[in-house]
Short mmCIF file of C-alpha atoms and ligand atoms in Angstrom, two decimals:
data_model
loop_
_atom_site.label_atom_id
_atom_site.label_comp_id
_atom_site.label_asym_id
_atom_site.label_seq_id
_atom_site.Cartn_x
_atom_site.Cartn_y
_atom_site.Cartn_z
CA MET A 7 141.79 -69.94 46.13
CA GLU A 8 142.14 -71.31 49.39
CA LEU A 9 140.41 -74.73 47.89
CA LEU A 10 143.57 -74.92 45.49
CA GLN A 11 145.22 -78.34 46.06
CA GLY A 12 148.38 -76.83 43.56
CA SER A 13 150.21 -74.29 43.61
CA LEU A 14 149.39 -70.46 43.49
CA ILE A 15 152.06 -68.28 41.85
CA GLN A 16 152.02 -65.02 41.99
CA PRO A 17 154.39 -62.23 41.06
CA HIS A 18 156.16 -62.21 43.99
CA ASP A 19 156.99 -65.93 43.54
CA ASP A 20 160.80 -66.87 42.88
CA GLU A 21 159.54 -68.83 40.65
CA TYR A 22 157.01 -66.73 38.84
CA GLU A 23 159.68 -65.57 35.92
CA SER A 24 159.87 -69.07 34.89
CA THR A 25 157.21 -69.83 34.96
CA ARG A 26 154.89 -67.07 33.17
CA LYS A 27 157.32 -68.30 30.27
CA VAL A 28 155.94 -70.09 27.54
CA TYR A 29 157.86 -71.73 24.22
CA ASN A 30 157.44 -68.75 21.95
CA GLY A 31 160.59 -66.28 23.76
CA MET A 32 159.21 -62.87 21.79
CA ILE A 33 156.18 -63.95 24.27
CA ASP A 34 156.09 -61.47 27.34
CA LYS A 35 152.76 -61.82 29.76
CA TYR A 36 152.63 -60.77 33.21
CA PRO A 37 149.34 -63.01 34.57
CA SER A 38 148.23 -62.06 38.00
CA LEU A 39 148.08 -65.35 38.85
CA ILE A 40 148.86 -68.91 37.35
CA ALA A 41 147.05 -71.81 39.09
CA LYS A 42 148.25 -74.79 38.82
CA CYS A 43 145.93 -77.08 38.98
CA LYS A 44 146.44 -80.97 40.04
CA ASP A 45 143.15 -82.05 38.57
CA VAL A 46 140.09 -81.91 37.87
CA ALA A 47 138.38 -80.11 41.24
CA ASP A 48 141.49 -77.44 40.78
CA VAL A 49 140.00 -76.56 37.40
CA LEU A 50 136.54 -76.53 38.37
CA HIS A 51 137.90 -74.77 41.26
CA CYS A 52 139.51 -71.51 38.84
CA VAL A 53 137.08 -70.89 36.65
CA ASN A 54 134.63 -70.46 39.37
CA PHE A 55 137.38 -67.83 41.30
CA GLY A 56 137.57 -66.68 37.39
CA ARG A 57 134.29 -66.19 36.50
CA GLU A 58 133.58 -64.86 40.36
CA HIS A 59 135.92 -62.13 39.81
CA ASN A 60 135.49 -61.61 36.72
CA LEU A 61 139.18 -62.35 35.44
CA THR A 62 140.06 -62.74 32.05
CA VAL A 63 141.21 -66.49 32.02
CA ALA A 64 143.65 -67.89 29.54
CA VAL A 65 144.34 -72.26 29.77
CA ARG A 66 147.47 -73.18 29.15
CA SER A 67 148.37 -77.49 29.02
CA GLY A 68 152.04 -77.75 26.88
CA GLY A 69 152.63 -73.98 26.62
CA HIS A 70 153.43 -74.17 22.85
CA ASN A 71 151.19 -71.89 20.83
CA ALA A 72 152.81 -69.61 19.36
CA GLY A 73 150.68 -66.85 19.52
CA GLY A 74 150.76 -67.32 23.30
CA LEU A 75 147.09 -67.97 23.27
CA GLY A 76 148.01 -69.91 26.71
CA ILE A 77 148.97 -66.96 28.62
CA VAL A 78 147.38 -63.31 29.40
CA ASP A 79 148.15 -60.13 30.77
CA ASP A 80 146.56 -59.21 34.10
CA GLY A 81 144.56 -62.51 33.95
CA LEU A 82 144.45 -66.01 35.39
CA VAL A 83 146.21 -68.43 33.97
CA ILE A 84 144.81 -72.25 34.47
CA ASP A 85 147.56 -74.43 34.13
CA LEU A 86 147.40 -78.19 32.89
CA VAL A 87 150.89 -79.15 32.87
CA GLU A 88 150.59 -80.79 36.31
CA MET A 89 147.89 -82.91 35.36
CA ASN A 90 149.43 -85.71 33.07
CA GLY A 91 148.51 -89.09 33.92
CA ILE A 92 147.77 -91.58 30.95
CA ARG A 93 146.10 -95.14 31.01
CA VAL A 94 146.01 -97.13 27.57
CA ASN A 95 143.55 -100.01 27.89
CA PRO A 96 145.13 -102.45 25.19
CA ASP A 97 142.45 -104.53 25.17
CA ARG A 98 139.75 -102.01 23.92
CA GLU A 99 142.77 -99.80 21.98
CA THR A 100 142.19 -96.89 23.19
CA VAL A 101 144.03 -94.48 25.11
CA ARG A 102 142.76 -91.83 28.59
CA VAL A 103 144.78 -88.51 28.44
CA GLU A 104 145.55 -85.77 31.16
CA GLY A 105 144.60 -82.53 29.50
CA GLY A 106 148.51 -81.53 30.49
CA CYS A 107 149.96 -84.34 28.66
CA LEU A 108 152.78 -83.40 26.14
CA LEU A 109 152.90 -85.90 22.92
CA GLN A 110 156.08 -87.39 24.31
CA ASP A 111 153.83 -88.38 27.46
CA VAL A 112 151.95 -90.04 24.98
CA ASP A 113 153.47 -91.73 22.94
CA HIS A 114 156.27 -92.84 25.85
CA ALA A 115 152.77 -94.86 27.02
CA THR A 116 151.22 -95.86 24.13
CA GLN A 117 154.77 -97.10 22.27
CA PRO A 118 154.76 -100.17 24.29
CA PHE A 119 152.18 -101.76 22.85
CA GLY A 120 152.93 -100.63 19.46
CA LYS A 121 150.41 -98.24 18.87
CA ALA A 122 150.44 -94.18 18.37
CA VAL A 123 147.67 -91.63 18.39
CA PRO A 124 148.26 -89.36 15.89
CA THR A 125 149.46 -86.54 16.38
CA GLY A 126 152.76 -83.93 15.76
CA ILE A 127 155.68 -83.78 14.44
CA LEU A 128 157.77 -82.09 17.66
CA SER A 129 157.35 -83.76 20.79
CA THR A 130 157.14 -81.52 23.30
CA THR A 131 154.05 -79.55 21.94
CA GLY A 132 150.72 -80.14 24.03
CA ILE A 133 148.38 -82.87 23.43
CA SER A 134 145.38 -80.34 23.94
CA GLY A 135 146.38 -77.10 22.06
CA LEU A 136 147.12 -80.05 18.63
CA THR A 137 144.17 -81.87 19.48
CA LEU A 138 141.83 -78.96 19.49
CA GLY A 139 142.93 -77.23 17.12
CA GLY A 140 142.78 -80.55 14.42
CA GLY A 141 146.32 -81.62 14.53
CA LEU A 142 148.12 -82.89 11.96
CA GLY A 143 151.50 -84.96 11.23
CA HIS A 144 153.37 -88.33 10.59
CA LEU A 145 150.57 -90.55 10.84
CA SER A 146 147.52 -87.74 8.92
CA ARG A 147 147.77 -89.87 5.78
CA ALA A 148 147.78 -93.01 7.45
CA TYR A 149 145.42 -92.27 10.36
CA GLY A 150 144.00 -89.06 9.72
CA LEU A 151 144.00 -85.38 12.92
CA ALA A 152 144.63 -85.85 16.43
CA ILE A 153 140.78 -85.28 16.06
CA ASP A 154 139.53 -87.97 14.01
CA SER A 155 140.81 -90.65 16.48
CA LEU A 156 138.94 -88.73 19.17
CA LEU A 157 136.13 -90.94 20.68
CA GLU A 158 135.32 -88.64 24.05
CA ALA A 159 136.54 -85.73 25.96
CA ASP A 160 135.68 -84.63 29.62
CA VAL A 161 135.06 -80.54 29.43
CA VAL A 162 134.97 -78.07 32.74
CA LEU A 163 132.20 -75.37 31.41
CA ALA A 164 132.03 -71.60 32.02
CA ASP A 165 129.46 -72.52 34.06
CA GLY A 166 131.76 -74.94 36.91
CA SER A 167 130.04 -77.66 35.42
CA LEU A 168 132.01 -80.76 34.24
CA ILE A 169 130.39 -82.79 30.85
CA THR A 170 131.01 -85.92 28.88
CA VAL A 171 131.14 -85.41 25.11
CA SER A 172 131.41 -87.75 22.35
CA GLU A 173 129.35 -88.96 19.53
CA THR A 174 126.23 -90.06 21.58
CA GLN A 175 126.36 -87.59 24.66
CA HIS A 176 126.51 -83.39 23.56
CA SER A 177 127.53 -84.20 20.64
CA ASP A 178 126.73 -80.78 18.99
CA LEU A 179 130.15 -79.72 21.39
CA PHE A 180 132.18 -82.77 20.21
CA TRP A 181 131.49 -81.65 16.58
CA ALA A 182 132.89 -78.16 17.90
CA ILE A 183 135.32 -79.36 19.92
CA ARG A 184 137.19 -81.02 16.79
CA GLY A 185 138.83 -78.68 15.58
CA GLY A 186 136.59 -75.33 17.43
CA GLY A 187 139.87 -75.17 19.91
CA GLY A 188 139.50 -74.22 23.09
CA ASN A 189 137.08 -71.87 22.58
CA PHE A 190 133.75 -74.29 24.72
CA GLY A 191 135.79 -75.09 27.49
CA ILE A 192 138.82 -77.07 29.21
CA VAL A 193 139.28 -80.59 28.10
CA VAL A 194 140.32 -82.55 31.34
CA SER A 195 141.40 -85.34 29.50
CA PHE A 196 140.59 -87.33 25.91
CA LEU A 197 139.81 -90.51 24.99
CA PHE A 198 142.01 -92.08 22.13
CA LYS A 199 141.26 -94.66 19.34
CA LEU A 200 144.93 -96.54 19.48
CA HIS A 201 146.69 -96.95 15.70
CA ASP A 202 149.65 -99.35 14.62
CA ALA A 203 152.43 -97.46 14.87
CA GLY A 204 155.65 -99.63 16.12
CA MET A 205 158.48 -99.22 13.88
CA VAL A 206 158.65 -96.72 10.69
CA GLN A 207 160.47 -95.54 8.11
CA GLY A 208 161.42 -91.94 8.38
CA GLY A 209 164.02 -89.48 8.37
CA PRO A 210 164.82 -86.75 6.20
CA MET A 211 165.56 -86.59 2.61
CA LEU A 212 167.57 -83.27 1.60
CA TRP A 213 168.66 -82.38 -2.38
CA HIS A 214 169.80 -79.09 -3.36
CA LEU A 215 167.76 -75.64 -3.77
CA GLU A 216 168.11 -75.20 -7.25
CA GLU A 217 166.27 -78.35 -7.61
CA THR A 218 162.99 -77.22 -5.89
CA GLU A 219 161.55 -77.03 -8.53
CA GLU A 220 161.27 -80.83 -10.44
CA MET A 221 161.50 -81.74 -7.04
CA MET A 222 158.60 -79.99 -5.70
CA ARG A 223 156.45 -80.88 -8.89
CA PHE A 224 157.37 -84.71 -8.38
CA TYR A 225 156.34 -84.38 -4.99
CA GLN A 226 153.14 -83.40 -5.99
CA ASP A 227 152.45 -85.52 -8.36
CA PHE A 228 153.06 -88.65 -6.15
CA ILE A 229 151.79 -87.45 -2.57
CA LEU A 230 148.36 -86.94 -4.14
CA LYS A 231 148.34 -90.50 -5.07
CA ALA A 232 150.19 -92.63 -2.79
CA PRO A 233 149.08 -94.78 -0.43
CA LYS A 234 147.37 -93.63 2.57
CA HIS A 235 150.27 -95.31 5.14
CA ILE A 236 152.70 -93.20 2.60
CA TYR A 237 153.76 -90.06 4.45
CA CYS A 238 156.33 -87.35 3.57
CA TYR A 239 155.91 -83.47 4.30
CA PHE A 240 158.16 -80.68 1.92
CA ALA A 241 159.91 -78.31 3.71
CA PHE A 242 162.75 -75.62 3.12
CA LEU A 243 165.66 -75.36 5.56
CA THR A 244 169.01 -74.41 6.56
CA VAL A 245 171.70 -77.78 7.51
CA PRO A 246 172.59 -76.52 11.10
CA PRO A 247 176.31 -77.10 11.11
CA VAL A 248 176.22 -79.74 13.12
CA ASP A 249 178.85 -83.05 13.15
CA LEU A 250 175.33 -85.25 12.55
CA PHE A 251 175.44 -83.90 8.53
CA PRO A 252 178.08 -83.35 6.34
CA GLU A 253 180.22 -80.39 6.54
CA ALA A 254 180.71 -79.78 3.19
CA LEU A 255 176.29 -79.20 4.00
CA HIS A 256 176.22 -76.82 6.44
CA LEU A 257 174.41 -74.01 6.42
CA LYS A 258 172.97 -74.59 3.05
CA LYS A 259 170.06 -73.66 2.24
CA MET A 260 168.00 -76.83 0.92
CA CYS A 261 164.70 -78.26 -0.32
CA GLY A 262 164.00 -81.58 1.02
CA LEU A 263 161.16 -83.89 2.58
CA VAL A 264 160.92 -85.70 6.29
CA TRP A 265 159.67 -89.29 5.93
CA CYS A 266 156.93 -91.48 8.07
CA ASN A 267 156.14 -94.57 6.00
CA VAL A 268 154.30 -97.26 8.61
CA GLY A 269 152.71 -100.57 7.73
CA ASN A 270 153.95 -102.10 4.60
CA LYS A 271 157.63 -102.17 4.40
CA ALA A 272 158.13 -102.93 0.19
CA ASP A 273 155.15 -100.20 -0.11
CA SER A 274 157.67 -97.60 1.71
CA GLU A 275 161.17 -99.03 0.00
CA ALA A 276 159.33 -98.41 -3.25
CA ALA A 277 158.61 -94.57 -2.64
CA LEU A 278 161.87 -94.03 -1.48
CA GLN A 279 163.47 -95.49 -4.14
CA LYS A 280 161.41 -93.88 -6.23
CA PHE A 281 162.88 -90.55 -5.48
CA ARG A 282 166.19 -91.76 -5.10
CA ASP A 283 166.04 -92.84 -9.25
CA PHE A 284 164.41 -89.47 -9.88
CA LYS A 285 167.40 -87.52 -8.23
CA LYS A 286 169.73 -88.75 -6.20
CA PRO A 287 168.83 -87.18 -2.38
CA ALA A 288 172.62 -84.88 -1.64
CA LEU A 289 171.59 -86.04 2.02
CA ASP A 290 169.79 -89.42 3.37
CA TYR A 291 168.94 -90.29 6.33
CA VAL A 292 165.93 -92.60 6.46
CA ASP A 293 165.40 -95.20 8.26
CA SER A 294 163.55 -98.10 10.29
CA MET A 295 163.32 -95.87 13.80
CA PRO A 296 160.88 -97.20 16.68
CA TYR A 297 157.79 -93.83 15.44
CA ALA A 298 158.32 -92.37 18.91
CA SER A 299 162.04 -91.38 17.64
CA LEU A 300 160.90 -89.64 14.79
CA GLN A 301 158.96 -87.59 16.51
CA GLN A 302 161.88 -86.30 18.42
CA LEU A 303 163.85 -86.23 15.43
CA PHE A 304 163.70 -82.38 15.43
CA ASP A 305 163.16 -81.84 19.76
CA GLY A 306 166.86 -80.42 20.15
CA LEU A 307 166.58 -78.59 17.27
CA TYR A 308 163.93 -76.25 18.30
CA PRO A 309 163.79 -75.70 22.95
CA THR A 310 161.78 -73.82 24.64
CA GLY A 311 162.79 -69.73 24.44
CA LEU A 312 163.65 -69.29 20.74
CA GLN A 313 161.56 -66.18 19.11
CA TRP A 314 158.83 -67.74 16.67
CA TYR A 315 157.14 -66.09 14.34
CA TRP A 316 154.53 -67.66 12.03
CA LYS A 317 152.10 -67.63 8.66
CA ALA A 318 149.57 -70.21 7.38
CA ASP A 319 147.81 -71.12 4.48
CA PHE A 320 145.99 -74.43 3.32
CA ILE A 321 146.46 -75.49 -0.40
CA LYS A 322 144.92 -76.96 -2.65
CA GLU A 323 147.48 -76.78 -5.65
CA LEU A 324 150.99 -75.94 -5.71
CA SER A 325 151.50 -74.26 -9.35
CA GLY A 326 154.00 -72.89 -11.00
CA GLU A 327 153.60 -69.88 -10.61
CA ALA A 328 152.85 -70.72 -5.96
CA ILE A 329 156.58 -73.17 -6.95
CA GLN A 330 157.63 -70.44 -8.15
CA GLU A 331 156.77 -67.98 -5.72
CA ASN A 332 157.95 -70.33 -2.98
CA ILE A 333 161.59 -70.37 -3.96
CA GLN A 334 161.88 -66.94 -4.25
CA PHE A 335 161.59 -65.99 -0.61
CA ALA A 336 163.36 -69.86 0.12
CA LYS A 337 166.28 -68.32 -1.08
CA LYS A 338 166.01 -65.87 1.29
CA LEU A 339 165.38 -68.00 4.72
CA PRO A 340 166.44 -65.02 7.39
CA SER A 341 167.99 -67.79 10.20
CA VAL A 342 169.48 -71.50 10.48
CA HIS A 343 166.26 -72.25 12.58
CA SER A 344 163.50 -70.49 10.20
CA THR A 345 161.87 -73.25 7.73
CA VAL A 346 158.73 -73.74 5.84
CA HIS A 347 157.00 -76.60 5.87
CA PHE A 348 154.16 -78.76 3.50
CA TYR A 349 152.64 -81.16 5.54
CA PRO A 350 149.78 -83.48 3.73
CA ILE A 351 146.65 -83.65 4.51
CA ASN A 352 145.04 -85.87 1.98
CA GLY A 353 145.21 -89.25 3.01
CA ALA A 354 142.77 -90.70 5.66
CA CYS A 355 141.78 -86.40 6.21
CA HIS A 356 139.80 -86.60 3.48
CA ASP A 357 137.85 -89.68 4.20
CA LYS A 358 136.06 -86.97 6.47
CA ASN A 359 133.83 -84.38 4.95
CA ASN A 360 134.56 -80.89 6.44
CA ALA A 361 130.65 -80.52 8.32
CA ASP A 362 132.30 -83.62 9.88
CA THR A 363 133.73 -81.70 12.35
CA ALA A 364 134.76 -78.56 13.42
CA TRP A 365 137.73 -78.62 11.15
CA ALA A 366 136.53 -77.17 7.91
CA TYR A 367 139.84 -77.28 5.00
CA ARG A 368 139.74 -81.17 4.39
CA HIS A 369 139.14 -80.42 0.95
CA ALA A 370 143.11 -78.91 0.69
CA ASN A 371 146.05 -81.09 0.29
CA TRP A 372 148.44 -79.11 2.37
CA SER A 373 148.32 -77.07 5.24
CA GLN A 374 151.23 -74.95 5.15
CA VAL A 375 153.61 -73.03 7.78
CA ILE A 376 156.30 -70.42 7.12
CA VAL A 377 158.35 -70.37 10.02
CA GLY A 378 160.17 -67.70 11.08
CA VAL A 379 162.95 -68.75 14.20
CA ASP A 380 165.65 -67.62 15.59
CA PRO A 381 167.29 -67.21 19.63
CA ASP A 382 168.50 -63.75 19.45
CA PRO A 383 165.89 -61.13 19.97
CA ALA A 384 167.59 -58.62 18.47
CA ASN A 385 166.58 -60.64 15.46
CA LYS A 386 163.04 -60.82 16.29
CA ASP A 387 161.42 -58.24 13.07
CA LYS A 388 164.00 -59.81 10.56
CA ILE A 389 162.25 -63.47 10.28
CA SER A 390 159.00 -61.56 11.23
CA SER A 391 159.34 -59.25 7.87
CA TRP A 392 160.47 -62.73 6.41
CA ALA A 393 157.36 -64.33 6.73
CA LYS A 394 155.02 -61.86 6.62
CA SER A 395 156.51 -60.83 2.66
CA TYR A 396 156.68 -64.43 2.44
CA TRP A 397 152.57 -65.11 3.08
CA GLU A 398 151.22 -62.19 0.99
CA ALA A 399 153.28 -63.58 -1.78
CA ILE A 400 151.79 -66.74 -1.22
CA HIS A 401 148.33 -66.36 0.04
CA PRO A 402 146.44 -65.48 -3.21
CA HIS A 403 147.07 -69.18 -4.37
CA SER A 404 146.47 -70.73 -1.21
CA ALA A 405 142.90 -71.97 -0.63
CA GLY A 406 141.83 -68.77 1.59
CA GLY A 407 142.03 -69.84 5.34
CA ALA A 408 144.84 -71.42 7.55
CA TYR A 409 145.14 -74.26 11.02
CA VAL A 410 144.49 -71.81 13.23
CA ASN A 411 146.99 -73.59 15.35
CA PHE A 412 149.70 -72.43 13.19
CA MET A 413 148.39 -68.81 13.64
CA MET A 414 149.28 -66.11 15.77
CA GLU A 415 146.83 -63.31 16.87
CA GLU A 416 145.34 -62.03 13.24
CA GLY A 417 142.11 -61.17 13.79
CA GLN A 418 138.70 -61.77 13.80
CA ASP A 419 138.10 -62.21 9.16
CA ARG A 420 141.75 -64.98 9.86
CA VAL A 421 139.60 -67.13 12.53
CA LYS A 422 135.84 -66.68 9.90
CA ALA A 423 137.57 -67.80 6.79
CA SER A 424 140.03 -70.73 8.78
CA TYR A 425 136.11 -71.99 9.50
CA GLY A 426 134.70 -71.01 6.51
CA ASP A 427 131.01 -72.93 6.53
CA ASN A 428 131.21 -74.29 9.76
CA TYR A 429 132.01 -70.26 11.50
CA SER A 430 128.46 -69.99 12.32
CA ARG A 431 127.29 -73.74 13.47
CA LEU A 432 130.79 -72.69 15.76
CA SER A 433 129.27 -69.40 17.29
CA GLN A 434 125.64 -70.90 17.98
CA ILE A 435 127.08 -73.56 19.40
CA LYS A 436 129.67 -71.46 20.93
CA THR A 437 126.24 -69.29 22.23
CA LYS A 438 124.81 -72.66 24.00
CA TYR A 439 128.11 -73.65 26.00
CA ASP A 440 129.89 -70.13 26.44
CA PRO A 441 127.12 -67.37 26.07
CA LYS A 442 129.54 -64.50 27.90
CA ASN A 443 132.74 -65.23 25.64
CA PHE A 444 134.13 -66.34 29.29
CA PHE A 445 136.94 -68.73 26.83
CA HIS A 446 138.10 -66.01 24.31
CA VAL A 447 141.94 -66.50 24.64
CA ASN A 448 142.21 -68.18 22.10
CA GLN A 449 141.59 -67.99 18.03
CA ASN A 450 138.04 -66.86 18.98
CA ILE A 451 134.72 -67.99 17.66
CA LYS A 452 132.25 -65.25 18.86
CA PRO A 453 128.92 -66.43 20.05
CA THR A 454 125.71 -64.49 18.51
C1 FAD B 4 157.73 -76.62 17.90
C2 FAD B 4 156.20 -76.26 16.98
C3 FAD B 4 155.76 -77.37 16.31
C4 FAD B 4 154.40 -77.69 16.14
N1 FAD B 4 154.16 -78.69 15.60
C5 FAD B 4 152.76 -79.31 15.43
C6 FAD B 4 152.64 -80.39 14.79
O1 FAD B 4 153.43 -81.08 14.27
N2 FAD B 4 151.01 -80.18 14.20
C7 FAD B 4 150.57 -79.44 14.95
O2 FAD B 4 148.79 -79.91 14.53
N3 FAD B 4 150.32 -78.51 15.46
C8 FAD B 4 151.72 -78.35 16.30
N4 FAD B 4 152.76 -77.48 16.75
C9 FAD B 4 151.18 -76.05 16.72
C10 FAD B 4 150.62 -76.67 18.21
O3 FAD B 4 149.64 -77.55 17.57
C11 FAD B 4 149.49 -75.16 19.09
O4 FAD B 4 150.57 -74.54 19.34
C12 FAD B 4 148.76 -75.76 20.17
O5 FAD B 4 148.36 -74.63 20.11
C13 FAD B 4 150.24 -76.16 21.28
O6 FAD B 4 149.35 -76.78 22.16
P1 FAD B 4 149.55 -76.78 23.85
O7 FAD B 4 149.01 -77.33 24.58
O8 FAD B 4 151.33 -77.01 23.66
O9 FAD B 4 149.13 -74.70 23.91
P2 FAD B 4 149.00 -73.98 25.06
O10 FAD B 4 150.11 -72.76 24.76
O11 FAD B 4 148.71 -74.33 26.24
O12 FAD B 4 147.58 -73.72 24.30
C14 FAD B 4 147.20 -73.56 22.96
C15 FAD B 4 145.73 -73.33 22.99
O13 FAD B 4 145.29 -74.56 23.80
C16 FAD B 4 144.06 -74.04 24.74
N5 FAD B 4 144.28 -74.82 24.93
C17 FAD B 4 144.71 -75.78 25.86
N6 FAD B 4 144.75 -76.92 26.60
C18 FAD B 4 143.78 -76.90 26.66
C19 FAD B 4 143.02 -76.88 27.43
N7 FAD B 4 142.85 -78.17 28.36
N8 FAD B 4 141.16 -77.15 27.38
C20 FAD B 4 140.97 -76.12 26.33
N9 FAD B 4 141.41 -75.32 25.53
C21 FAD B 4 143.04 -75.44 25.94
C22 FAD B 4 144.43 -72.32 25.04
O14 FAD B 4 143.71 -71.78 25.56
C23 FAD B 4 145.08 -71.75 23.70
O15 FAD B 4 143.86 -70.90 23.26
C24 FAD B 4 153.34 -76.65 16.52
C25 FAD B 4 153.84 -76.03 16.81
C26 FAD B 4 155.44 -75.50 17.89
C27 FAD B 4 155.48 -74.36 18.56
#
């Protein structure tokens, strides 16, 4: 690795312990080498080195993958975290983003122009993993998934070549990386289209858990018909015992909505008022704020190193029976940090069909994630078994697969279910670009 400009970290180095850690404190893996790449040449060098020495290779950008797929035991970690350059082109309304950027880096660069890339809901997540899996969040109903704003990407392939993919160059691979994860190569740079998102009306509105059934029904009717620029995801949570919240609500399990309305303020006010009139919220913190501030609102609650275990499903409809199952498990939220989110994926996400990109669940209306989180490793089993039994109860009411970015390591059947009818085409493209499955530390699509 003498050609590497960045640092190469090995088990005997002082920074090895801190560098091998990822966001999920439950993941405890020991790579042989961690290469902190400085530029594309470093990435090319690492790929060639890994292939020539027959090493298992993991690729890490934001390190947020809950299943720990950005790191690997014994092998080589190609770490992009120092490749975080960004350039906005205001005339073309595009932004060029290097692979190691976090969502907060992208927001920082684009917000001065009143613009944003539609990404997620927590600013510390990596743009690469999020985008390659699809990318859903506050702006999904307005502008679609992150992949729907992707115009071009530079990809380092398993054979050590660098190619640019777009609608007109290697269009098969461009199709596959829009949802197919890190299966096909290492994306060193993305070109995104920008959208208007300066000030938004956003923040949480909460109701008592006993009011869940009527709130969920009302929410379902509302969000399936709401204008695209209105967004709110449904959540179960426990109110943290901190000054920000009224003491009377501390540690109460509640249901609620987190809003992010862009554009027309009158429409937004009307939407908020509908919910306030239907049932007065016990807490109403919705306000005007910059989009970037909304994306950072919950960062402090979820620092690096907590124990995470999550399970997910796509949902078409919240039937009466499904609502009851959800309520039963929401009552048993196992810790203050544990939560459940239903992210709407209708609106602009439905402007494309399942076959248009690798992301195969555009016919669904929500991506649900059941999140067991706790700072204490001693509670690892408690949060995991709650998430597993919750999932077993609600899975029969789901659309089948799950958002790959909300999965742990769950096996091949689950990966296939999540790509549905797109799996065989993905497998053919994998065979063309990575026939030996060099990139397999991911939700793996097997070559044919
Ligand atoms: C707290 C939290 C909040 C989240 N919120 C959202 C959200 O709002 N919306 C959403 O859609 N998802 C969300 N996610 C899920 C997130 O999208 C995935 O965890 C994603 O894998 C994170 O990307 P990363 O770059 O940080 O991950 P990493 O752990 O660095 O990598 C994850 C996977 O992506 C692959 N990969 C990473 N970088 C590259 C690259 N440059 N080229 C090729 N492959 C690469 C890796 O091989 C690995 O398989 C959240 C996750 C967490 C933990």
